[in-house]
CSV table of C-alpha atoms in Angstrom, one decimal:
chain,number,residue,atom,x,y,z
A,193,UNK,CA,-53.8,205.6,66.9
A,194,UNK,CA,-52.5,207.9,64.5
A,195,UNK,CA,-55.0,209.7,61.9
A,196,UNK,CA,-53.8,211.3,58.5
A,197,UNK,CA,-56.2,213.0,56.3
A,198,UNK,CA,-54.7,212.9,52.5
A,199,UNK,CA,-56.8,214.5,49.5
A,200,UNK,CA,-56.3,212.2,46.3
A,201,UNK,CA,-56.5,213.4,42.8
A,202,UNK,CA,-58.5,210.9,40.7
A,203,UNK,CA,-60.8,211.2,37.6
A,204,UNK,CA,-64.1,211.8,39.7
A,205,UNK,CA,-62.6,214.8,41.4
A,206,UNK,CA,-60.1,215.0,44.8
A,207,UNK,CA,-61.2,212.3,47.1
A,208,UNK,CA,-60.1,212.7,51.2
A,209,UNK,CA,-58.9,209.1,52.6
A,210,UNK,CA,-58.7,208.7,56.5
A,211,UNK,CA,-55.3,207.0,57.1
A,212,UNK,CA,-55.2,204.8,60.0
A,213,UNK,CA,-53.0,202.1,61.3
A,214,UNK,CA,-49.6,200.4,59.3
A,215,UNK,CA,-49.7,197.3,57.7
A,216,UNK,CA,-51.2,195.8,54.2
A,217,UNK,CA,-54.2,198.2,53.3
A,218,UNK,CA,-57.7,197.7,53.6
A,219,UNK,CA,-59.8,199.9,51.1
A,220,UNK,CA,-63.1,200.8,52.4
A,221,UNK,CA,-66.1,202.6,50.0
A,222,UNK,CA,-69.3,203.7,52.4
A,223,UNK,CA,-72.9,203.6,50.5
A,224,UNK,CA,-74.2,207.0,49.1
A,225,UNK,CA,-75.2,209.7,51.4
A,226,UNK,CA,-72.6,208.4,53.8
A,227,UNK,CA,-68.7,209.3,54.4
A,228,UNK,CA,-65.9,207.7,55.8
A,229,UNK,CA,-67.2,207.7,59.4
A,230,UNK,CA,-69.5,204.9,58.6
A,231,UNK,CA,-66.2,202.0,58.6
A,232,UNK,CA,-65.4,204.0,62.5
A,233,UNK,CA,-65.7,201.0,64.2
A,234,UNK,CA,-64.2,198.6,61.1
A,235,UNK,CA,-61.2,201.3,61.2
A,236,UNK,CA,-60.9,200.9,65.2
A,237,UNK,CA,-60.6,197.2,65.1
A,238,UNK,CA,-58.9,197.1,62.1
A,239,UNK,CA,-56.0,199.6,62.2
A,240,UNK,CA,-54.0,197.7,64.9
A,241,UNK,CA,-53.0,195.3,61.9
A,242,UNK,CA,-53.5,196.9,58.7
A,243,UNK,CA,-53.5,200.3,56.9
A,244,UNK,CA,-57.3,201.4,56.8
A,245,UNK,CA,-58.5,203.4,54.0
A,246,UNK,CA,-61.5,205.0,54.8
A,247,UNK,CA,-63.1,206.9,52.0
A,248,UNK,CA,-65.2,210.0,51.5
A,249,UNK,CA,-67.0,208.9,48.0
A,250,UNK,CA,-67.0,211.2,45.4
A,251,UNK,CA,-69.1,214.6,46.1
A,252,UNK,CA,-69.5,212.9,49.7
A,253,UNK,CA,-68.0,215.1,53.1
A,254,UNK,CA,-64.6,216.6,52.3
A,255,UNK,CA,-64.2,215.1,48.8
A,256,UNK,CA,-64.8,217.4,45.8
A,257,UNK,CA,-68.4,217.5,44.1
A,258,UNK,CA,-69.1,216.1,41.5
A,259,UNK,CA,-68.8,217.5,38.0
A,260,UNK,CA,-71.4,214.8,36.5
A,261,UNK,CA,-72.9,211.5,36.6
A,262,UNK,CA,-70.0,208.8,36.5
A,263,UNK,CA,-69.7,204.8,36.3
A,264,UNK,CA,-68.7,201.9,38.0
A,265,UNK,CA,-65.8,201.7,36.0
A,266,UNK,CA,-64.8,205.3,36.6
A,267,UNK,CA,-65.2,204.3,40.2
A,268,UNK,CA,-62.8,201.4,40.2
A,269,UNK,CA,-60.2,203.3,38.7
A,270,UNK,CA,-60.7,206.0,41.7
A,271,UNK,CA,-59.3,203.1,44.5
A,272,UNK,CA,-56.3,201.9,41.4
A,273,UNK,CA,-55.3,206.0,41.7
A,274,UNK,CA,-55.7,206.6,45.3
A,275,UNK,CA,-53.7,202.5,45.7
A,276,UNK,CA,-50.8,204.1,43.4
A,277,UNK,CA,-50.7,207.7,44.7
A,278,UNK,CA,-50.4,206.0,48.2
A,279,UNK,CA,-47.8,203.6,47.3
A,280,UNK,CA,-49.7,200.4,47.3
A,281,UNK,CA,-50.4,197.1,45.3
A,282,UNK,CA,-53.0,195.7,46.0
A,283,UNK,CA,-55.9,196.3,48.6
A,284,UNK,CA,-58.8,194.5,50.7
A,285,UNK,CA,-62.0,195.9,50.4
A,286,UNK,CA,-65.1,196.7,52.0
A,287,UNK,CA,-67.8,198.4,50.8
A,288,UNK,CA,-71.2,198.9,50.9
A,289,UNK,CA,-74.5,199.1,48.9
A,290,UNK,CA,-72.5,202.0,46.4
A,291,UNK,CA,-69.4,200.4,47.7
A,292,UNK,CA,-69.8,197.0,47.3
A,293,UNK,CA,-71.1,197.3,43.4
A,294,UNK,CA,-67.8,199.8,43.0
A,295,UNK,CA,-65.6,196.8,45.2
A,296,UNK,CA,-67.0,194.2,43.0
A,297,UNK,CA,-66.4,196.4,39.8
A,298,UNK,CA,-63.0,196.5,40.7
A,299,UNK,CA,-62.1,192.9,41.7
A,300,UNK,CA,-63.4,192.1,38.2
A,301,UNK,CA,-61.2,194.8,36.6
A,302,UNK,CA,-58.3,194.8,38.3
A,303,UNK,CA,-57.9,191.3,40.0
A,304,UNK,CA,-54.4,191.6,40.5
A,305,UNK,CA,-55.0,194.4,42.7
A,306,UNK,CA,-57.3,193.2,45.3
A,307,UNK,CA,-57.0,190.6,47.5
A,308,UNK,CA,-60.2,189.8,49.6
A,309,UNK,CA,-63.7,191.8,49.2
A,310,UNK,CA,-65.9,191.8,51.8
A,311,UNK,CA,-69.0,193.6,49.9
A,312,UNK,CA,-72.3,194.6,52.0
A,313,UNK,CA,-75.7,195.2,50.9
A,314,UNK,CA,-75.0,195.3,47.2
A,315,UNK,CA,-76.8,194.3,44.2
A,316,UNK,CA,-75.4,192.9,40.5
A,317,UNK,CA,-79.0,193.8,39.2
A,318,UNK,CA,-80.1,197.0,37.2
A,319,UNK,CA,-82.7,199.0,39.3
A,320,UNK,CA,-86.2,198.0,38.2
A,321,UNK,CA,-88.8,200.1,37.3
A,322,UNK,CA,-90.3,201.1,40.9
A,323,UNK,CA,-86.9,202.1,42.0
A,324,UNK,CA,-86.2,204.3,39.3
A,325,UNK,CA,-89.3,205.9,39.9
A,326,UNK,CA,-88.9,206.3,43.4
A,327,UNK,CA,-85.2,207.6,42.9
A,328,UNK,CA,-86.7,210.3,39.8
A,329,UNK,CA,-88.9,211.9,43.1
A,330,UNK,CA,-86.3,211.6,45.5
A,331,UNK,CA,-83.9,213.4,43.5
A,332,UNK,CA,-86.7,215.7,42.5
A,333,UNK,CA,-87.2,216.5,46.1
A,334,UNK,CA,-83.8,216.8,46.7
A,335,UNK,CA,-83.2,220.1,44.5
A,336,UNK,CA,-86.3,221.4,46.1
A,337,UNK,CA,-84.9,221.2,49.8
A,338,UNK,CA,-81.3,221.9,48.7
A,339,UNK,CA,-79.7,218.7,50.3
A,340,UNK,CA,-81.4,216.3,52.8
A,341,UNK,CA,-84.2,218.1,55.0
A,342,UNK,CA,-87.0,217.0,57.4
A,343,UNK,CA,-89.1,215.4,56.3
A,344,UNK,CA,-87.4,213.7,53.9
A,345,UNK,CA,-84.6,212.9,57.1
A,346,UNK,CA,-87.0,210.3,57.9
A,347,UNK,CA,-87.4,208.4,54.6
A,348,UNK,CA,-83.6,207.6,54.7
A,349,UNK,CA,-83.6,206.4,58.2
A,350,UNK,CA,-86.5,204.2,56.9
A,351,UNK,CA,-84.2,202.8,53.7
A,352,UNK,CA,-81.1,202.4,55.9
A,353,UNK,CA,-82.5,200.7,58.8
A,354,UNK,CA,-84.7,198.1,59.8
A,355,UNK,CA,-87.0,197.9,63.2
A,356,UNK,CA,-84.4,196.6,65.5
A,357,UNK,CA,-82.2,199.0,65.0
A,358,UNK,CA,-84.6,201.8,65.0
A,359,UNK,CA,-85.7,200.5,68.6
A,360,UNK,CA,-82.4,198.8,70.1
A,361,UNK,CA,-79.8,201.2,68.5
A,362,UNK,CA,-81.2,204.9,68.8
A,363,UNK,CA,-78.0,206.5,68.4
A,364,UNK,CA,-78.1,204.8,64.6
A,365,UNK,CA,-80.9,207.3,63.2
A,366,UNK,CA,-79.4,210.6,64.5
A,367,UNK,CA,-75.6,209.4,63.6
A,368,UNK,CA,-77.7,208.6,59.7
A,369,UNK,CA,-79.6,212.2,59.4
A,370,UNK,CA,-76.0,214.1,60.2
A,371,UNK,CA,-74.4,212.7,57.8
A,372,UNK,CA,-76.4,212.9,55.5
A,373,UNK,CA,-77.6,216.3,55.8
A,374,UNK,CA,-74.4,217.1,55.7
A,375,UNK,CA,-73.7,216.2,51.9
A,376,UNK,CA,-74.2,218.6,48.7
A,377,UNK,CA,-77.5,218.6,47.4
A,378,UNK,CA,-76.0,218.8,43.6
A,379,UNK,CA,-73.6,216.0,44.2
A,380,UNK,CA,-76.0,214.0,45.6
A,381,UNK,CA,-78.2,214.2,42.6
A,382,UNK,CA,-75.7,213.3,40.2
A,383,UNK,CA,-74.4,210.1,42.8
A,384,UNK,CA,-78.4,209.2,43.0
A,385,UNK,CA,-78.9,209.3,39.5
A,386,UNK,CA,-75.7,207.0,38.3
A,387,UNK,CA,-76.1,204.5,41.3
A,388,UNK,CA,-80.0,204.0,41.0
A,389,UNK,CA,-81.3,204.5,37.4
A,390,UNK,CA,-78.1,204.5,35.5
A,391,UNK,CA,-77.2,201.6,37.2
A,392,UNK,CA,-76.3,198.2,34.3
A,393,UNK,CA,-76.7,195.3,34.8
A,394,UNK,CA,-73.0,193.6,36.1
A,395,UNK,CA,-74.4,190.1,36.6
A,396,UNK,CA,-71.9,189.1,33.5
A,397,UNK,CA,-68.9,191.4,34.9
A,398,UNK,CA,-69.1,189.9,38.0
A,399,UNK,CA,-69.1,186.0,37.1
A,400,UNK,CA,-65.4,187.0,36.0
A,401,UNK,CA,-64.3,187.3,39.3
A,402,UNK,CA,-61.5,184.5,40.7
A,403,UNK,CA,-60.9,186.4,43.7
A,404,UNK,CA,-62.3,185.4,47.6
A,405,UNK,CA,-65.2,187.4,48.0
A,406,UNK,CA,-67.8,187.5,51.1
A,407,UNK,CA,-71.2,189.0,50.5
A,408,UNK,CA,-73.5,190.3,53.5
A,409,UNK,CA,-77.2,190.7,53.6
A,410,UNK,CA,-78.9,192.3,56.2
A,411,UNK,CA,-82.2,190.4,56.7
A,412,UNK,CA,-84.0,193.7,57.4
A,413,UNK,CA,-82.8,195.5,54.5
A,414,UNK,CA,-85.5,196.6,52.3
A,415,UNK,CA,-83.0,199.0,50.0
A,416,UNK,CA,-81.4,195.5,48.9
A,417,UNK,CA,-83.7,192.5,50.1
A,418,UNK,CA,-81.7,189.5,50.9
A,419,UNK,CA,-83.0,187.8,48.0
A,420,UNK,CA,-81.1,190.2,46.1
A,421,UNK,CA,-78.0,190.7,47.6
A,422,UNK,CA,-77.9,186.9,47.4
A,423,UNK,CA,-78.3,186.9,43.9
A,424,UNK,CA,-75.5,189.1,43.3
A,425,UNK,CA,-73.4,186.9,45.5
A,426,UNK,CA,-74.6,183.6,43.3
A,427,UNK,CA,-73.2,185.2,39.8
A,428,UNK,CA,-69.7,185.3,41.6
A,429,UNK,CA,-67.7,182.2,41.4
A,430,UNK,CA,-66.8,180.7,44.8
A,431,UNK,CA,-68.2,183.9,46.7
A,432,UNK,CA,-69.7,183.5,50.3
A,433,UNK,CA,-73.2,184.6,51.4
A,434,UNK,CA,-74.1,185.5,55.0
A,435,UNK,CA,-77.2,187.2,56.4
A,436,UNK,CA,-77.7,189.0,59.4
A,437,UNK,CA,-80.9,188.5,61.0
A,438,UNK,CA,-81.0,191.8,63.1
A,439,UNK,CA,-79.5,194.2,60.7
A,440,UNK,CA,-80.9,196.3,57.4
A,441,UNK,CA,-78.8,198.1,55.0
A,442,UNK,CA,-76.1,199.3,56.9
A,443,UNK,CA,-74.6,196.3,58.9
A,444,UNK,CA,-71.1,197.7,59.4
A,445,UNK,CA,-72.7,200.6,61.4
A,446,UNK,CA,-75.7,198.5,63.0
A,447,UNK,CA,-73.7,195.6,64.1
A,448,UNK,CA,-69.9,196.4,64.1
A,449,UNK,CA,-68.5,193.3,66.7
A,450,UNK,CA,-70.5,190.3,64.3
A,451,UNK,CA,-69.4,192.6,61.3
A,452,UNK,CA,-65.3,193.0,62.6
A,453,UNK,CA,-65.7,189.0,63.3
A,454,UNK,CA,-66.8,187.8,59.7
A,455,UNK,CA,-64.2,190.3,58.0
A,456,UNK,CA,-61.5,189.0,60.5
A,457,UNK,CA,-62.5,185.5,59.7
A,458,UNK,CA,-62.8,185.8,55.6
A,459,UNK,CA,-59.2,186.9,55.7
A,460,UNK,CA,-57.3,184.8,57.8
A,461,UNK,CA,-58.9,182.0,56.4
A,462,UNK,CA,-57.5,183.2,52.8
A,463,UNK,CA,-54.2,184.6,54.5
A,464,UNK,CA,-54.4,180.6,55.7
A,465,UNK,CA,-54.7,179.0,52.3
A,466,UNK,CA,-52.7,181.4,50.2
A,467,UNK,CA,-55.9,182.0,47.7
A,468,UNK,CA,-54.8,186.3,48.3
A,469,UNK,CA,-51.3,186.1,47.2
C-alpha cells in the first residue's frame, strides 16, 4: 500500500494528511488529543477501494500549532481546503467526538461536498456546566505539566475507554497515553478550550442536514453517554443511530472489524440507492 504524507495550507494552520489507497476519498477527523493513527485500521481496510484521508487535527502530531482558539466553522472550511488543494469534490467522512461535531458542521455547510458521514461519539449539545468545569482544571493542569504527564496519563485512559477495553484490549491504554503525550501542551489548551467550553449549541445547524448520516455510540462512553450522542443523532433528519455495547469513546480504535463493517454497510447501501450522488 502506498503512503504519502502532504502538508495542507488551511486557515487553522498547515495540516499533514496520510494518503492511502486510489479511489473516491474518504475524509477522516480523529477526536482531540489523537492523530491520524487512530483511523489505522479504518485506513487498512479502507484503502483497497477508496482514497483515505487521514488527518492530524489542527495543533495535533505533525500539523502546525495552533495560533488561537478556533470554530467549528473554521474547521469545516479546513476539509473544503485540504478537498480542493487535493483535487477533490466531494468526500466521506468519519470522525470522531472533535471529528464528528467538525464532520457534521460540514455536511450542514457544505452539503454538496460530502457524501456519507459516519460521525462517532459526538454531541450537538453545548458542554454543561460540570464539563466546563472539569475542562477549566484539566487545561489548568495541562500548562502546569507542559503537555500530558503521569498522573494525569490515567485520567484520559479513563475518558477514552470503558472497562472492557481496559481488561480485553491492553494494548488500547498504552497506544492512548503515546499519543497523547505526544501533542503540544499550548495547542492542546487552545483545542480543549474551543471543543469543551466554547463549544455552541448546533442542535439547529444540524437539523439542516439532507445528507446520509450514521451516528455511533459507544455504550461505555462516559465522555459522550449514549443518551447523548443519540440526541445529536435525533436533531438530524433521516440520520442512523447504532450503539456498541462493548466499546466507550473511541470505537474505531476499540473495535475496528464491527466499526469497518457498519461504515462498509452505510455506504454501499447509499452507493445502492443513489441518495450520495
Amino acid at each position: 500500500m502506498v503512503v504519502e504524507d502532504q502538508y495542507i495550507p488551511t486557515q487553522l494552520g498547515t495540516v499533514r494528511v496520510r494518503l492511502s489507497g486510489s479511489g473516491d476519498p474518504i475524509l477522516m477527523w480523529p477526536s482531540l488529543l489523537m492523530d491520524h493513527s487512530l483511523w489505522d485500521a479504518q485506513v487498512d481496510h479502507l484503502s483497497t477501494r477508496f482514497t483515505t484521508i487521514a488527518l492530524d487535527p489542527p495543533g495535533h502530531g505533525q500539523s502546525s500549532r495552533l495560533a488561537s482558539t478556533f470554530t467549528f466553522d473554521e474547521c469545516a472550511t479546513c476539509i473544503v481546503q485540504i478537498l480542493d488543494a487535493l483535487g477533490f469534490e466531494r468526500t466521506h467522512v468519519l470522525g470522531n467526538s472533535w471529528g464528528a461535531m467538525v464532520g457534521a458542521t460540514f455536511a450542514a455547510r457544505h452539503p454538496e461536498r460530502v457524501g456519507c458521514s459516519i460521525l462517532m461519539n459526538g454531541t450537538a449539545s453545548p458542554a454543561p456546566t460540570r464539563q466546563k468545569v472539569e475542562y477549566a482544571a484539566l487545561v489548568t493542569i495541562i500548562r502546569m505539566m507542559g503537555g500530558i504527564r503521569p498522573p494525569l496519563t490515567r485520567s484520559v485512559v479513563g475518558a477514552f475507554l470503558g472497562p472492557t477495553s481496559r481488561k480485553t484490549r491492553p494494548a488500547t491504554g498504552p497506544l492512548i497515553v503515546d499519543v497523547a503525550r505526544r501533542q503540544d501542551a499550548a495547542s492542546l489548551v487552545k483545542a480543549v478550550r474551543s471543543v469543551v467550553p466554547l463549544r455552541p449549541d448546533q442542535r439547529d445547524l444540524l437539523a439542516t442536514i439532507r445528507t446520509p448520516t450514521l451516528i455511533i455510540a459507544g455504550r461505555e462512553d462516559v465522555t459522550f453517554p449514549p443518551a447523548e450522542v443519540q440526541r445529536m443523532a435525533a436533531v438530524i433528519p433521516n440520520s442512523e443511530f447504532v450503539l456498541i455495547e462493548d466499546a466507550a469513546h473511541l470505537v474505531a480504535l476499540e473495535v475496528p472489524d464491527r466499526v469497518n463493517m457498519l461504515i462498509d454497510d452505510f455506504i454501499q447501501k447509499h452507493e445502492r440507492t443513489g441518495q450520495d450522488t
